[in-house]
mmCIF file of C-alpha atoms in Angstrom:
data_model
loop_
_atom_site.group_PDB
_atom_site.id
_atom_site.type_symbol
_atom_site.label_atom_id
_atom_site.label_comp_id
_atom_site.label_asym_id
_atom_site.label_seq_id
_atom_site.Cartn_x
_atom_site.Cartn_y
_atom_site.Cartn_z
ATOM 1 C CA MET A 1 36.359 32.063 -25.597
ATOM 2 C CA ILE A 2 34.204 31.863 -22.475
ATOM 3 C CA GLU A 3 31.078 29.774 -23.011
ATOM 4 C CA PRO A 4 27.768 31.478 -22.122
ATOM 5 C CA TYR A 5 26.085 30.391 -18.906
ATOM 6 C CA ASP A 6 23.623 27.576 -19.601
ATOM 7 C CA ALA A 7 20.972 27.724 -16.875
ATOM 8 C CA ASP A 8 19.268 24.493 -17.916
ATOM 9 C CA ARG A 9 22.508 22.508 -17.899
ATOM 10 C CA ALA A 10 23.551 24.040 -14.574
ATOM 11 C CA ALA A 11 20.213 23.035 -13.026
ATOM 12 C CA LEU A 12 20.625 19.430 -14.183
ATOM 13 C CA VAL A 13 24.205 19.238 -12.920
ATOM 14 C CA SER A 14 23.087 20.628 -9.548
ATOM 15 C CA ALA A 15 20.226 18.151 -9.319
ATOM 16 C CA GLN A 16 22.447 15.181 -10.143
ATOM 17 C CA THR A 17 25.036 16.297 -7.597
ATOM 18 C CA ALA A 18 22.330 16.521 -4.931
ATOM 19 C CA LEU A 19 20.973 13.079 -5.776
ATOM 20 C CA ARG A 20 24.448 11.547 -5.672
ATOM 21 C CA ALA A 21 24.966 12.992 -2.206
ATOM 22 C CA GLU A 22 21.653 11.610 -0.965
ATOM 23 C CA CYS A 23 22.267 8.219 -2.588
ATOM 24 C CA ALA A 24 25.635 8.100 -0.814
ATOM 25 C CA GLY A 25 23.882 8.815 2.466
ATOM 26 C CA LEU A 26 21.383 6.016 1.893
ATOM 27 C CA ALA A 27 24.197 3.629 0.950
ATOM 28 C CA ALA A 28 26.002 4.507 4.195
ATOM 29 C CA LEU A 29 22.772 3.884 6.128
ATOM 30 C CA GLN A 30 22.307 0.504 4.461
ATOM 31 C CA THR A 31 25.870 -0.469 5.372
ATOM 32 C CA ALA A 32 25.353 0.651 8.983
ATOM 33 C CA LEU A 33 22.170 -1.433 9.257
ATOM 34 C CA ALA A 34 24.018 -4.462 7.907
ATOM 35 C CA THR A 35 26.724 -4.012 10.560
ATOM 36 C CA PRO A 36 25.506 -5.218 13.999
ATOM 37 C CA GLU A 37 27.862 -3.079 16.047
ATOM 38 C CA GLN A 38 26.964 0.082 14.124
ATOM 39 C CA LEU A 39 23.172 0.152 13.730
ATOM 40 C CA GLY A 40 22.049 -3.436 13.243
ATOM 41 C CA HIS A 41 21.660 -4.474 16.898
ATOM 42 C CA SER A 42 20.017 -1.244 18.023
ATOM 43 C CA PHE A 43 17.611 -1.251 15.065
ATOM 44 C CA SER A 44 16.494 -4.829 15.813
ATOM 45 C CA ALA A 45 16.067 -3.924 19.472
ATOM 46 C CA ALA A 46 13.974 -0.877 18.521
ATOM 47 C CA VAL A 47 11.670 -3.020 16.363
ATOM 48 C CA ALA A 48 11.202 -5.487 19.228
ATOM 49 C CA LEU A 49 10.585 -2.676 21.742
ATOM 50 C CA ILE A 50 7.905 -1.062 19.572
ATOM 51 C CA ALA A 51 6.292 -4.402 18.675
ATOM 52 C CA GLU A 52 5.882 -5.238 22.364
ATOM 53 C CA CYS A 53 4.575 -1.779 23.277
ATOM 54 C CA ALA A 54 1.078 -1.883 24.783
ATOM 55 C CA GLY A 55 0.472 1.785 23.982
ATOM 56 C CA ARG A 56 1.363 4.088 21.110
ATOM 57 C CA VAL A 57 4.536 5.349 19.508
ATOM 58 C CA VAL A 58 4.738 9.062 20.325
ATOM 59 C CA VAL A 59 6.805 10.703 17.586
ATOM 60 C CA GLY A 60 8.469 14.080 18.080
ATOM 61 C CA GLY A 61 10.890 16.417 16.316
ATOM 62 C CA ILE A 62 11.461 20.088 15.503
ATOM 63 C CA GLY A 63 11.963 21.793 12.139
ATOM 64 C CA LYS A 64 12.812 19.481 9.243
ATOM 65 C CA SER A 65 13.153 16.570 11.676
ATOM 66 C CA GLY A 66 9.623 17.357 12.834
ATOM 67 C CA HIS A 67 8.297 17.166 9.279
ATOM 68 C CA ILE A 68 10.002 13.793 8.880
ATOM 69 C CA GLY A 69 8.557 12.701 12.220
ATOM 70 C CA ARG A 70 5.023 13.560 11.106
ATOM 71 C CA LYS A 71 5.451 11.459 7.979
ATOM 72 C CA ILE A 72 6.838 8.499 9.928
ATOM 73 C CA GLN A 73 3.987 8.759 12.443
ATOM 74 C CA ALA A 74 1.488 8.588 9.583
ATOM 75 C CA THR A 75 3.265 5.596 8.027
ATOM 76 C CA LEU A 76 3.386 3.729 11.326
ATOM 77 C CA ALA A 77 -0.308 4.364 12.013
ATOM 78 C CA SER A 78 -1.368 3.244 8.547
ATOM 79 C CA THR A 79 0.625 0.010 8.727
ATOM 80 C CA GLY A 80 -0.633 -1.333 12.037
ATOM 81 C CA THR A 81 1.508 0.459 14.646
ATOM 82 C CA PRO A 82 -0.588 2.904 16.721
ATOM 83 C CA ALA A 83 1.237 6.239 16.648
ATOM 84 C CA MET A 84 0.701 9.954 17.180
ATOM 85 C CA PHE A 85 2.814 13.082 16.724
ATOM 86 C CA VAL A 86 3.418 15.469 19.611
ATOM 87 C CA HIS A 87 5.020 18.813 18.799
ATOM 88 C CA PRO A 88 7.869 19.283 21.335
ATOM 89 C CA ALA A 89 7.125 22.995 21.790
ATOM 90 C CA GLU A 90 3.461 22.266 22.539
ATOM 91 C CA ALA A 91 4.408 19.402 24.850
ATOM 92 C CA ALA A 92 5.670 21.885 27.439
ATOM 93 C CA HIS A 93 2.316 23.690 27.324
ATOM 94 C CA GLY A 94 -0.035 20.834 28.135
ATOM 95 C CA ASP A 95 0.378 18.266 25.387
ATOM 96 C CA LEU A 96 2.408 16.038 27.693
ATOM 97 C CA GLY A 97 -1.014 15.005 28.959
ATOM 98 C CA MET A 98 -1.557 13.173 25.659
ATOM 99 C CA ILE A 99 1.209 10.704 26.518
ATOM 100 C CA ASP A 100 0.162 7.543 28.343
ATOM 101 C CA ALA A 101 2.225 5.425 30.731
ATOM 102 C CA LYS A 102 2.263 2.589 28.179
ATOM 103 C CA ASP A 103 3.627 4.688 25.313
ATOM 104 C CA ILE A 104 7.074 4.801 23.694
ATOM 105 C CA LEU A 105 8.776 7.977 22.463
ATOM 106 C CA LEU A 106 10.447 8.088 19.030
ATOM 107 C CA LEU A 107 12.356 11.372 18.773
ATOM 108 C CA PHE A 108 14.162 12.785 15.743
ATOM 109 C CA SER A 109 17.012 15.323 15.929
ATOM 110 C CA HIS A 110 19.969 15.533 13.544
ATOM 111 C CA SER A 111 22.221 17.211 16.107
ATOM 112 C CA GLY A 112 20.687 15.523 19.129
ATOM 113 C CA GLU A 113 20.894 18.843 20.939
ATOM 114 C CA THR A 114 17.453 20.250 20.103
ATOM 115 C CA SER A 115 16.475 22.158 23.228
ATOM 116 C CA GLU A 116 12.734 21.839 22.553
ATOM 117 C CA LEU A 117 12.979 18.077 23.157
ATOM 118 C CA ALA A 118 13.855 18.677 26.822
ATOM 119 C CA ALA A 119 10.254 18.577 28.060
ATOM 120 C CA LEU A 120 9.624 15.246 26.322
ATOM 121 C CA LEU A 121 12.853 13.736 27.635
ATOM 122 C CA GLU A 122 12.178 14.924 31.199
ATOM 123 C CA HIS A 123 8.635 13.546 31.047
ATOM 124 C CA ALA A 124 9.933 10.202 29.775
ATOM 125 C CA ALA A 125 12.521 10.014 32.552
ATOM 126 C CA ARG A 126 9.958 10.940 35.229
ATOM 127 C CA HIS A 127 7.520 8.228 34.110
ATOM 128 C CA ALA A 128 10.079 5.609 32.995
ATOM 129 C CA LEU A 129 8.930 5.716 29.375
ATOM 130 C CA PRO A 130 11.235 4.108 26.803
ATOM 131 C CA VAL A 131 12.823 6.567 24.357
ATOM 132 C CA ILE A 132 14.173 5.721 20.907
ATOM 133 C CA GLY A 133 16.350 8.575 19.684
ATOM 134 C CA VAL A 134 17.240 9.035 16.012
ATOM 135 C CA THR A 135 20.262 11.304 15.644
ATOM 136 C CA SER A 136 23.559 11.661 13.814
ATOM 137 C CA SER A 137 25.476 12.454 17.019
ATOM 138 C CA PRO A 138 26.193 9.389 19.202
ATOM 139 C CA ASN A 139 27.430 11.551 22.097
ATOM 140 C CA SER A 140 24.568 14.041 21.994
ATOM 141 C CA THR A 141 22.082 14.795 24.745
ATOM 142 C CA LEU A 142 19.341 12.880 22.886
ATOM 143 C CA ALA A 143 21.556 9.821 22.376
ATOM 144 C CA ARG A 144 22.585 9.747 26.046
ATOM 145 C CA ALA A 145 18.991 10.192 27.270
ATOM 146 C CA SER A 146 17.569 7.492 25.009
ATOM 147 C CA THR A 147 16.791 3.924 25.987
ATOM 148 C CA LEU A 148 17.889 3.005 22.474
ATOM 149 C CA SER A 149 19.866 5.310 20.236
ATOM 150 C CA LEU A 150 19.652 4.871 16.457
ATOM 151 C CA CYS A 151 22.724 6.783 15.303
ATOM 152 C CA LEU A 152 22.757 7.630 11.620
ATOM 153 C CA PRO A 153 26.148 7.485 9.890
ATOM 154 C CA ARG A 154 27.686 10.816 8.993
ATOM 155 C CA ALA A 155 27.062 11.873 5.407
ATOM 156 C CA ARG A 156 27.523 15.043 3.368
ATOM 157 C CA GLU A 157 24.436 17.207 2.998
ATOM 158 C CA ALA A 158 23.274 17.725 -0.583
ATOM 159 C CA CYS A 159 23.257 21.464 0.107
ATOM 160 C CA PRO A 160 26.537 22.877 -1.358
ATOM 161 C CA MET A 161 27.059 24.913 1.835
ATOM 162 C CA GLY A 162 26.444 21.842 3.986
ATOM 163 C CA LEU A 163 23.783 23.740 5.921
ATOM 164 C CA ALA A 164 20.279 22.878 4.671
ATOM 165 C CA PRO A 165 19.064 19.504 6.040
ATOM 166 C CA THR A 166 18.847 17.351 2.915
ATOM 167 C CA THR A 167 20.822 14.111 3.019
ATOM 168 C CA SER A 168 20.337 13.888 6.788
ATOM 169 C CA THR A 169 16.546 14.196 6.554
ATOM 170 C CA MET A 170 16.479 11.694 3.692
ATOM 171 C CA MET A 171 18.304 9.232 5.941
ATOM 172 C CA GLN A 172 15.892 9.921 8.816
ATOM 173 C CA LEU A 173 12.973 9.251 6.484
ATOM 174 C CA ALA A 174 14.514 6.040 5.163
ATOM 175 C CA LEU A 175 15.258 4.755 8.660
ATOM 176 C CA GLY A 176 11.710 5.566 9.797
ATOM 177 C CA ASP A 177 10.256 3.766 6.793
ATOM 178 C CA ALA A 178 12.525 0.796 7.497
ATOM 179 C CA LEU A 179 11.159 0.671 11.063
ATOM 180 C CA ALA A 180 7.568 0.769 9.798
ATOM 181 C CA ILE A 181 8.146 -2.004 7.245
ATOM 182 C CA ALA A 182 10.000 -4.222 9.719
ATOM 183 C CA LEU A 183 7.104 -3.803 12.166
ATOM 184 C CA LEU A 184 4.538 -4.437 9.421
ATOM 185 C CA GLU A 185 6.170 -7.741 8.543
ATOM 186 C CA ARG A 186 6.672 -8.730 12.196
ATOM 187 C CA ARG A 187 2.957 -8.163 12.880
ATOM 188 C CA GLY A 188 1.881 -10.127 9.781
ATOM 189 C CA PHE A 189 0.067 -7.043 8.495
ATOM 190 C CA THR A 190 -1.850 -7.964 5.317
ATOM 191 C CA ALA A 191 -3.310 -6.166 2.324
ATOM 192 C CA ASP A 192 -6.761 -6.619 3.906
ATOM 193 C CA ASP A 193 -5.515 -4.853 7.044
ATOM 194 C CA PHE A 194 -4.051 -2.084 4.915
ATOM 195 C CA GLY A 195 -7.349 -1.694 3.093
ATOM 196 C CA ALA A 196 -9.213 -1.358 6.401
ATOM 197 C CA PHE A 197 -6.995 1.624 7.264
ATOM 198 C CA HIS A 198 -7.301 3.188 3.773
ATOM 199 C CA PRO A 199 -11.003 3.045 2.836
ATOM 200 C CA GLY A 200 -10.930 6.339 0.921
ATOM 201 C CA GLY A 201 -9.638 7.334 -2.512
ATOM 202 C CA ARG A 202 -8.209 5.196 -5.254
ATOM 203 C CA LEU A 203 -5.988 3.261 -2.849
ATOM 204 C CA GLY A 204 -9.034 2.232 -0.859
ATOM 205 C CA ALA A 205 -10.778 1.169 -4.051
ATOM 206 C CA LEU A 206 -7.812 -0.947 -5.155
ATOM 207 C CA LEU A 207 -7.834 -2.751 -1.828
ATOM 208 C CA ARG A 208 -11.550 -3.521 -1.892
ATOM 209 C CA PRO A 209 -12.412 -7.214 -2.338
ATOM 210 C CA VAL A 210 -14.352 -8.193 -5.444
ATOM 211 C CA CYS A 211 -17.328 -9.295 -3.326
ATOM 212 C CA ARG A 212 -17.994 -5.633 -2.442
ATOM 213 C CA LEU A 213 -18.278 -4.655 -6.107
ATOM 214 C CA MET A 214 -19.977 -7.657 -7.721
ATOM 215 C CA HIS A 215 -23.591 -8.037 -8.883
ATOM 216 C CA GLU A 216 -25.526 -10.918 -7.329
ATOM 217 C CA GLY A 217 -28.750 -12.911 -7.463
ATOM 218 C CA GLU A 218 -31.146 -12.170 -10.313
ATOM 219 C CA ALA A 219 -28.587 -9.882 -11.944
ATOM 220 C CA LEU A 220 -26.412 -12.858 -12.922
ATOM 221 C CA PRO A 221 -26.613 -13.854 -16.606
ATOM 222 C CA LEU A 222 -26.848 -17.656 -16.410
ATOM 223 C CA GLY A 223 -27.976 -20.432 -18.699
ATOM 224 C CA THR A 224 -27.751 -24.183 -19.318
ATOM 225 C CA PRO A 225 -25.725 -26.127 -21.907
ATOM 226 C CA ASP A 226 -28.928 -26.993 -23.833
ATOM 227 C CA MET A 227 -30.134 -23.375 -24.036
ATOM 228 C CA PRO A 228 -30.726 -22.439 -27.703
ATOM 229 C CA LEU A 229 -28.692 -19.613 -29.183
ATOM 230 C CA SER A 230 -31.790 -17.412 -29.461
ATOM 231 C CA ALA A 231 -32.284 -17.614 -25.675
ATOM 232 C CA VAL A 232 -28.556 -17.040 -25.096
ATOM 233 C CA ILE A 233 -28.759 -13.792 -27.081
ATOM 234 C CA MET A 234 -31.819 -12.680 -25.134
ATOM 235 C CA GLU A 235 -30.169 -13.354 -21.755
ATOM 236 C CA ILE A 236 -26.945 -11.542 -22.723
ATOM 237 C CA THR A 237 -28.970 -8.571 -23.968
ATOM 238 C CA ARG A 238 -31.242 -8.475 -20.924
ATOM 239 C CA LYS A 239 -28.470 -8.667 -18.298
ATOM 240 C CA ALA A 240 -26.068 -6.348 -20.234
ATOM 241 C CA PHE A 241 -22.785 -7.873 -19.069
ATOM 242 C CA GLY A 242 -21.699 -8.950 -22.548
ATOM 243 C CA CYS A 243 -21.660 -12.621 -21.582
ATOM 244 C CA ILE A 244 -23.591 -15.505 -20.062
ATOM 245 C CA GLY A 245 -22.331 -18.176 -17.675
ATOM 246 C CA ILE A 246 -23.248 -21.766 -18.475
ATOM 247 C CA VAL A 247 -23.947 -23.965 -15.450
ATOM 248 C CA ASP A 248 -24.649 -27.681 -15.085
ATOM 249 C CA GLU A 249 -27.473 -29.286 -13.124
ATOM 250 C CA HIS A 250 -25.562 -28.699 -9.881
ATOM 251 C CA GLY A 251 -25.105 -24.987 -10.541
ATOM 252 C CA ILE A 252 -21.384 -25.362 -11.272
ATOM 253 C CA LEU A 253 -19.957 -23.066 -13.940
ATOM 254 C CA ILE A 254 -18.840 -25.188 -16.899
ATOM 255 C CA GLY A 255 -18.495 -22.543 -19.583
ATOM 256 C CA LEU A 256 -19.105 -19.014 -20.807
ATOM 257 C CA VAL A 257 -20.509 -17.449 -23.963
ATOM 258 C CA SER A 258 -19.377 -13.903 -24.678
ATOM 259 C CA ASP A 259 -20.339 -11.385 -27.350
ATOM 260 C CA GLY A 260 -17.180 -12.448 -29.153
ATOM 261 C CA ASP A 261 -18.291 -16.087 -29.183
ATOM 262 C CA LEU A 262 -21.715 -15.097 -30.540
ATOM 263 C CA ARG A 263 -20.642 -13.179 -33.630
ATOM 264 C CA PRO A 264 -19.195 -16.087 -35.641
ATOM 265 C CA ALA A 265 -22.141 -18.270 -34.566
ATOM 266 C CA LEU A 266 -24.854 -15.945 -35.900
ATOM 267 C CA THR A 267 -24.765 -17.716 -39.269
ATOM 268 C CA ARG A 268 -26.038 -20.879 -37.571
ATOM 269 C CA ASP A 269 -29.639 -21.773 -36.835
ATOM 270 C CA LEU A 270 -30.492 -19.833 -33.676
ATOM 271 C CA ASN A 271 -33.007 -22.423 -32.472
ATOM 272 C CA THR A 272 -31.006 -25.608 -32.943
ATOM 273 C CA THR A 273 -27.538 -24.367 -31.992
ATOM 274 C CA ARG A 274 -26.985 -24.830 -28.259
ATOM 275 C CA ALA A 275 -24.933 -22.854 -25.790
ATOM 276 C CA ALA A 276 -22.665 -25.889 -25.313
ATOM 277 C CA ASP A 277 -21.790 -25.772 -29.037
ATOM 278 C CA ILE A 278 -20.120 -22.347 -28.847
ATOM 279 C CA MET A 279 -19.191 -21.802 -25.190
ATOM 280 C CA ASN A 280 -15.678 -21.365 -23.853
ATOM 281 C CA PRO A 281 -15.245 -24.362 -21.497
ATOM 282 C CA VAL A 282 -12.402 -22.744 -19.502
ATOM 283 C CA PRO A 283 -13.536 -19.193 -18.713
ATOM 284 C CA ILE A 284 -11.417 -16.840 -16.635
ATOM 285 C CA THR A 285 -13.013 -16.380 -13.196
ATOM 286 C CA THR A 286 -12.198 -14.949 -9.790
ATOM 287 C CA ARG A 287 -12.997 -15.460 -6.095
ATOM 288 C CA PRO A 288 -14.966 -13.185 -3.734
ATOM 289 C CA ASN A 289 -12.003 -12.241 -1.521
ATOM 290 C CA VAL A 290 -9.659 -11.376 -4.391
ATOM 291 C CA LEU A 291 -8.714 -7.688 -4.335
ATOM 292 C CA ALA A 292 -10.200 -5.455 -7.025
ATOM 293 C CA GLN A 293 -6.723 -4.519 -8.270
ATOM 294 C CA GLU A 294 -6.033 -8.211 -8.931
ATOM 295 C CA ALA A 295 -9.286 -8.496 -10.908
ATOM 296 C CA VAL A 296 -8.157 -5.557 -13.051
ATOM 297 C CA ARG A 297 -4.805 -7.239 -13.639
ATOM 298 C CA VAL A 298 -6.504 -10.465 -14.746
ATOM 299 C CA MET A 299 -8.724 -8.549 -17.173
ATOM 300 C CA ASN A 300 -5.844 -6.580 -18.657
ATOM 301 C CA GLU A 301 -3.289 -9.334 -19.113
ATOM 302 C CA ARG A 302 -5.302 -11.254 -21.735
ATOM 303 C CA LYS A 303 -4.681 -10.769 -25.456
ATOM 304 C CA LYS A 304 -8.442 -10.698 -26.030
ATOM 305 C CA PRO A 305 -10.009 -8.085 -23.731
ATOM 306 C CA ILE A 306 -12.135 -9.355 -20.835
ATOM 307 C CA THR A 307 -14.808 -7.001 -19.566
ATOM 308 C CA SER A 308 -16.588 -9.286 -17.083
ATOM 309 C CA LEU A 309 -15.484 -11.862 -14.532
ATOM 310 C CA PHE A 310 -17.713 -14.397 -12.834
ATOM 311 C CA VAL A 311 -17.076 -14.699 -9.101
ATOM 312 C CA LEU A 312 -17.154 -18.324 -7.934
ATOM 313 C CA ASP A 313 -17.524 -19.870 -4.493
ATOM 314 C CA GLU A 314 -15.302 -22.704 -3.303
ATOM 315 C CA ASP A 315 -17.486 -25.225 -5.171
ATOM 316 C CA SER A 316 -17.134 -23.332 -8.486
ATOM 317 C CA ARG A 317 -20.697 -22.039 -8.369
ATOM 318 C CA PRO A 318 -21.181 -18.460 -9.637
ATOM 319 C CA ILE A 319 -22.205 -16.137 -6.800
ATOM 320 C CA GLY A 320 -21.546 -12.851 -8.564
ATOM 321 C CA ILE A 321 -20.192 -11.048 -11.586
ATOM 322 C CA VAL A 322 -18.013 -7.944 -11.792
ATOM 323 C CA HIS A 323 -17.816 -5.761 -14.904
ATOM 324 C CA LEU A 324 -15.055 -3.412 -15.989
ATOM 325 C CA HIS A 325 -17.543 -0.539 -15.682
ATOM 326 C CA ASP A 326 -17.963 -1.359 -11.970
ATOM 327 C CA LEU A 327 -14.217 -1.040 -11.531
ATOM 328 C CA LEU A 328 -14.166 2.240 -13.451
ATOM 329 C CA ARG A 329 -16.960 3.683 -11.300
ATOM 330 C CA ALA A 330 -15.075 2.655 -8.173
ATOM 331 C CA GLY A 331 -11.996 4.508 -9.411
ATOM 332 C CA ILE A 332 -9.893 1.363 -9.883
ATOM 333 C CA ALA A 333 -9.451 0.752 -13.612
#
């Protein structure tokens, strides 16, 4: 008996076959990078060439390679390597004027025979601009015209007909990302640098330092060890952070009283019980340059929820306080 066609199962089998093909391509790329005579030497040389470039990386490609090129250009630019995309077809109609004498060309073409790249290659040759070509054909026009050729290993396309660019574009993308990350690390690019290039959206919020979100000055709920419980309650209520920081005569934070610490103490005499009697002497705090995402992590990893963090200077004096609601409003938590 012939089993009925199962469309759902067929879709899953097709998807897994495609992923296996692309994983095989990535594995072949990893092996080539680990082998100096295949891709290792040329990749290292490309990283050095781009790192020493006084201008920008001009990325180009047509079709699917062009889409990959646009993504790589964006990744390079956002991780500290100045880059722009020039469409090869537009280059021959005036956009060559965008390319400076200090720039480097990074061109993508699976076959290496993309005719639209001719204008870019001729311009590079005329002005002695370095060209890094990414192709799967080591004997192609692009490979021969390049200062450095990054030749991808041959791999089967995920497309069952072997026609639609799938595995090959995945490998181009992975190699471009590898270039960007190698350059990022070579430049010593930090999370602060990344945040400066990504000020918008949730990513920008996560990369904001705590000092840009904290409350300061008169907003800080502070008290002394001898403060009676009645005054502690008033200060917590007035400042509305759910806690009060206890400081010594030098302004150094020596403890914290939270709403949770107050509840079991309400049976005591509110005028004779002091803040020092119920405070937590080792409160969780943070520093002004700590990223907001790290502050969220600190708040969330405790068994007992923390909703506020005091921000201390290098002498352990409170200079600010950040509340979970501030992080929520900023789109972080």
